[in-house]
Short mmCIF file of N, CA and C in Angstrom, two decimals:
data_model
loop_
_atom_site.label_atom_id
_atom_site.label_comp_id
_atom_site.label_asym_id
_atom_site.label_seq_id
_atom_site.Cartn_x
_atom_site.Cartn_y
_atom_site.Cartn_z
N MET G 1 15.82 -14.73 -1.40
CA MET G 1 16.15 -16.18 -0.86
C MET G 1 17.13 -16.16 0.01
N GLY G 2 16.34 -17.36 0.63
CA GLY G 2 17.28 -17.29 2.53
C GLY G 2 16.52 -16.98 3.50
N LYS G 3 15.67 -15.95 3.23
CA LYS G 3 15.19 -15.24 4.27
C LYS G 3 13.99 -16.40 4.54
N THR G 4 13.33 -15.06 6.45
CA THR G 4 12.05 -15.47 6.73
C THR G 4 10.83 -14.78 7.21
N THR G 5 9.35 -15.77 6.85
CA THR G 5 8.26 -14.37 6.04
C THR G 5 8.52 -13.80 8.16
N PRO G 6 7.80 -13.12 8.31
CA PRO G 6 7.19 -12.89 9.73
C PRO G 6 6.01 -14.27 9.60
N SER G 7 5.52 -15.31 9.30
CA SER G 7 4.89 -16.29 10.56
C SER G 7 6.15 -17.65 10.30
N GLY G 8 7.46 -17.51 9.79
CA GLY G 8 8.50 -18.74 10.03
C GLY G 8 8.87 -19.24 9.09
N LYS G 9 7.84 -18.84 7.22
CA LYS G 9 8.58 -19.48 6.97
C LYS G 9 9.60 -19.40 6.00
N LYS G 10 10.65 -20.53 5.64
CA LYS G 10 12.06 -19.81 5.08
C LYS G 10 11.93 -20.27 3.50
N LEU G 11 12.16 -19.22 2.50
CA LEU G 11 12.39 -18.75 1.33
C LEU G 11 13.19 -19.11 0.98
N GLY G 12 12.77 -20.24 -0.17
CA GLY G 12 14.02 -20.91 -0.57
C GLY G 12 13.92 -20.46 -1.74
N ALA G 13 13.08 -19.92 -2.94
CA ALA G 13 13.02 -20.42 -3.59
C ALA G 13 11.78 -19.05 -4.75
N ALA G 14 11.19 -18.63 -5.79
CA ALA G 14 10.25 -18.22 -5.91
C ALA G 14 8.88 -18.95 -5.67
N ALA G 15 8.87 -20.04 -5.59
CA ALA G 15 7.10 -20.81 -5.71
C ALA G 15 7.40 -20.46 -4.12
N ASP G 16 8.55 -20.82 -3.02
CA ASP G 16 7.91 -20.73 -1.66
C ASP G 16 7.84 -18.75 -1.28
N LEU G 17 8.85 -18.21 -2.18
CA LEU G 17 7.83 -16.69 -2.10
C LEU G 17 6.33 -16.34 -2.43
N ALA G 18 5.91 -17.41 -3.64
CA ALA G 18 4.70 -16.86 -4.84
C ALA G 18 3.58 -17.25 -2.88
N ALA G 19 3.62 -18.81 -2.29
CA ALA G 19 2.83 -19.22 -1.63
C ALA G 19 2.88 -18.24 -0.61
N ALA G 20 3.84 -17.98 0.37
CA ALA G 20 3.60 -17.17 1.39
C ALA G 20 2.92 -15.77 1.00
N LEU G 21 2.99 -14.96 -0.25
CA LEU G 21 2.60 -14.16 -0.40
C LEU G 21 0.86 -13.98 -0.05
N LEU G 22 0.44 -15.15 -0.87
CA LEU G 22 -1.11 -15.84 -0.92
C LEU G 22 -0.78 -15.74 0.54
N ASP G 23 -0.38 -16.66 0.54
CA ASP G 23 -0.95 -17.02 2.49
C ASP G 23 -0.87 -15.96 3.34
N GLU G 24 -0.02 -15.10 3.29
CA GLU G 24 -0.05 -14.00 4.11
C GLU G 24 -0.54 -12.45 3.84
N LYS G 25 -1.04 -12.22 2.54
CA LYS G 25 -0.88 -11.09 2.64
C LYS G 25 -2.19 -11.41 1.07
N GLN G 26 -2.53 -12.04 0.79
CA GLN G 26 -3.23 -12.74 -0.06
C GLN G 26 -2.95 -11.95 -1.76
N MET G 27 -2.05 -12.07 -2.09
CA MET G 27 -1.54 -11.49 -2.80
C MET G 27 -1.20 -12.45 -4.12
N ALA G 28 -1.78 -12.90 -4.94
CA ALA G 28 -1.56 -13.73 -5.97
C ALA G 28 -0.44 -13.40 -7.43
N VAL G 29 1.01 -13.77 -7.79
CA VAL G 29 1.89 -13.81 -8.16
C VAL G 29 2.07 -15.00 -8.47
N VAL G 30 2.53 -15.88 -10.01
CA VAL G 30 3.41 -16.86 -10.73
C VAL G 30 5.56 -16.33 -10.92
N PRO G 31 5.19 -17.69 -9.45
CA PRO G 31 6.83 -18.00 -9.97
C PRO G 31 7.23 -18.25 -10.63
N GLY G 32 8.62 -17.82 -10.73
CA GLY G 32 9.28 -17.46 -12.01
C GLY G 32 9.78 -18.78 -12.99
N GLU G 33 9.96 -20.04 -11.89
CA GLU G 33 10.03 -21.91 -12.64
C GLU G 33 8.94 -21.81 -13.44
N ASP G 34 8.09 -21.19 -13.34
CA ASP G 34 7.33 -21.44 -13.98
C ASP G 34 7.25 -21.04 -15.81
N PHE G 35 8.74 -20.55 -16.00
CA PHE G 35 9.40 -19.14 -17.06
C PHE G 35 10.68 -20.16 -17.24
N SER G 36 11.21 -20.03 -16.79
CA SER G 36 13.03 -20.07 -17.00
C SER G 36 13.51 -21.52 -15.87
N SER G 37 13.96 -22.18 -16.23
CA SER G 37 15.00 -22.76 -15.59
C SER G 37 15.46 -22.88 -14.99
N GLU G 38 16.42 -22.25 -15.98
CA GLU G 38 17.20 -21.79 -14.89
C GLU G 38 17.56 -20.13 -14.48
N ILE G 39 17.25 -19.48 -13.66
CA ILE G 39 17.10 -18.31 -13.19
C ILE G 39 15.65 -17.56 -12.79
N GLY G 40 14.98 -18.47 -13.05
CA GLY G 40 13.35 -18.25 -12.45
C GLY G 40 12.94 -18.65 -10.77
N HIS G 41 13.59 -19.49 -10.72
CA HIS G 41 13.54 -19.99 -8.75
C HIS G 41 13.67 -18.37 -8.30
N LYS G 42 14.40 -16.94 -9.13
CA LYS G 42 14.80 -16.11 -8.06
C LYS G 42 13.90 -15.05 -8.06
N HIS G 43 12.48 -15.41 -9.32
CA HIS G 43 11.93 -13.95 -9.82
C HIS G 43 10.70 -15.13 -9.27
N ILE G 44 9.60 -13.17 -9.24
CA ILE G 44 8.07 -13.58 -10.00
C ILE G 44 7.29 -12.87 -10.66
N ARG G 45 6.30 -13.38 -11.41
CA ARG G 45 5.97 -12.46 -11.78
C ARG G 45 4.22 -11.96 -11.54
N MET G 46 4.13 -10.41 -12.08
CA MET G 46 3.68 -9.86 -11.35
C MET G 46 2.32 -9.22 -12.65
N SER G 47 0.34 -9.42 -12.56
CA SER G 47 0.10 -8.71 -13.33
C SER G 47 -0.78 -7.57 -13.18
N PHE G 48 -0.84 -6.66 -13.80
CA PHE G 48 -1.58 -5.99 -12.85
C PHE G 48 -2.65 -5.38 -14.01
N ALA G 49 -3.55 -6.31 -14.22
CA ALA G 49 -4.99 -5.97 -14.81
C ALA G 49 -6.47 -5.71 -13.78
N CYS G 50 -6.03 -5.04 -13.41
CA CYS G 50 -7.23 -3.62 -12.65
C CYS G 50 -6.50 -2.50 -12.12
N ASP G 51 -7.54 -1.65 -11.13
CA ASP G 51 -7.81 0.08 -11.27
C ASP G 51 -5.93 0.11 -10.26
N GLU G 52 -6.21 1.21 -10.68
CA GLU G 52 -4.66 1.81 -10.02
C GLU G 52 -4.81 2.03 -8.44
N ARG G 53 -5.85 1.90 -7.64
CA ARG G 53 -6.51 1.77 -6.47
C ARG G 53 -5.85 0.12 -6.18
N GLN G 54 -6.03 -0.02 -6.74
CA GLN G 54 -6.19 -1.45 -5.85
C GLN G 54 -4.58 -2.20 -6.75
N ILE G 55 -3.71 -1.04 -7.38
CA ILE G 55 -2.23 -1.59 -7.54
C ILE G 55 -1.63 -0.80 -6.68
N ARG G 56 -2.17 -0.03 -6.14
CA ARG G 56 -1.15 0.91 -5.15
C ARG G 56 -1.46 0.33 -3.94
N GLU G 57 -2.96 -0.47 -3.42
CA GLU G 57 -2.54 -1.57 -2.43
C GLU G 57 -1.32 -2.26 -2.15
N GLY G 58 -2.02 -3.64 -3.88
CA GLY G 58 -1.14 -4.38 -3.81
C GLY G 58 0.86 -4.40 -3.47
N VAL G 59 1.41 -2.75 -3.46
CA VAL G 59 2.31 -2.73 -3.57
C VAL G 59 2.52 -2.26 -2.44
N LYS G 60 2.20 -1.73 -1.53
CA LYS G 60 1.75 -1.65 -0.87
C LYS G 60 2.15 -2.86 0.87
N ARG G 61 1.01 -4.31 0.29
CA ARG G 61 0.89 -5.53 0.72
C ARG G 61 2.44 -5.74 0.11
N LEU G 62 2.67 -5.87 -0.89
CA LEU G 62 4.50 -5.84 -1.50
C LEU G 62 5.27 -5.88 -0.25
N GLY G 63 5.90 -4.91 -0.12
CA GLY G 63 5.98 -3.71 0.49
C GLY G 63 6.66 -4.03 1.71
N ASP G 64 5.61 -3.36 2.08
CA ASP G 64 5.28 -4.68 3.80
C ASP G 64 5.80 -5.82 4.15
N PHE G 65 5.83 -6.46 3.48
CA PHE G 65 6.09 -7.94 3.67
C PHE G 65 7.29 -8.27 3.46
N LEU G 66 7.80 -8.07 2.31
CA LEU G 66 9.35 -7.66 2.30
C LEU G 66 10.47 -7.17 3.08
N ALA G 67 9.87 -5.82 3.81
CA ALA G 67 10.50 -5.09 5.01
C ALA G 67 10.34 -5.98 5.94
N ALA G 68 9.05 -6.90 6.01
CA ALA G 68 8.97 -7.70 7.80
C ALA G 68 10.26 -8.92 7.68
N LEU G 69 10.73 -9.39 5.62
CA LEU G 69 11.46 -10.34 6.17
C LEU G 69 12.73 -10.75 7.43
N LYS G 70 12.73 -11.20 7.38
CA LYS G 70 14.31 -11.85 9.39
C LYS G 70 15.17 -12.00 8.18
#
């Protein structure tokens, strides 16, 4: 947290990261705040209910997104 996305959005919590991933990489994740009030703001949850090709594509998108943070 504390980084900025390629489109200029500041990431202050997991909810910000989840929204940015959806907007910028068309990836849906669940912010950790939905599961834990203590540490959830630092985490996201992902589900892998799809085929291996889609999982590989999702991991690539996530990696590309994280590498581009400033």
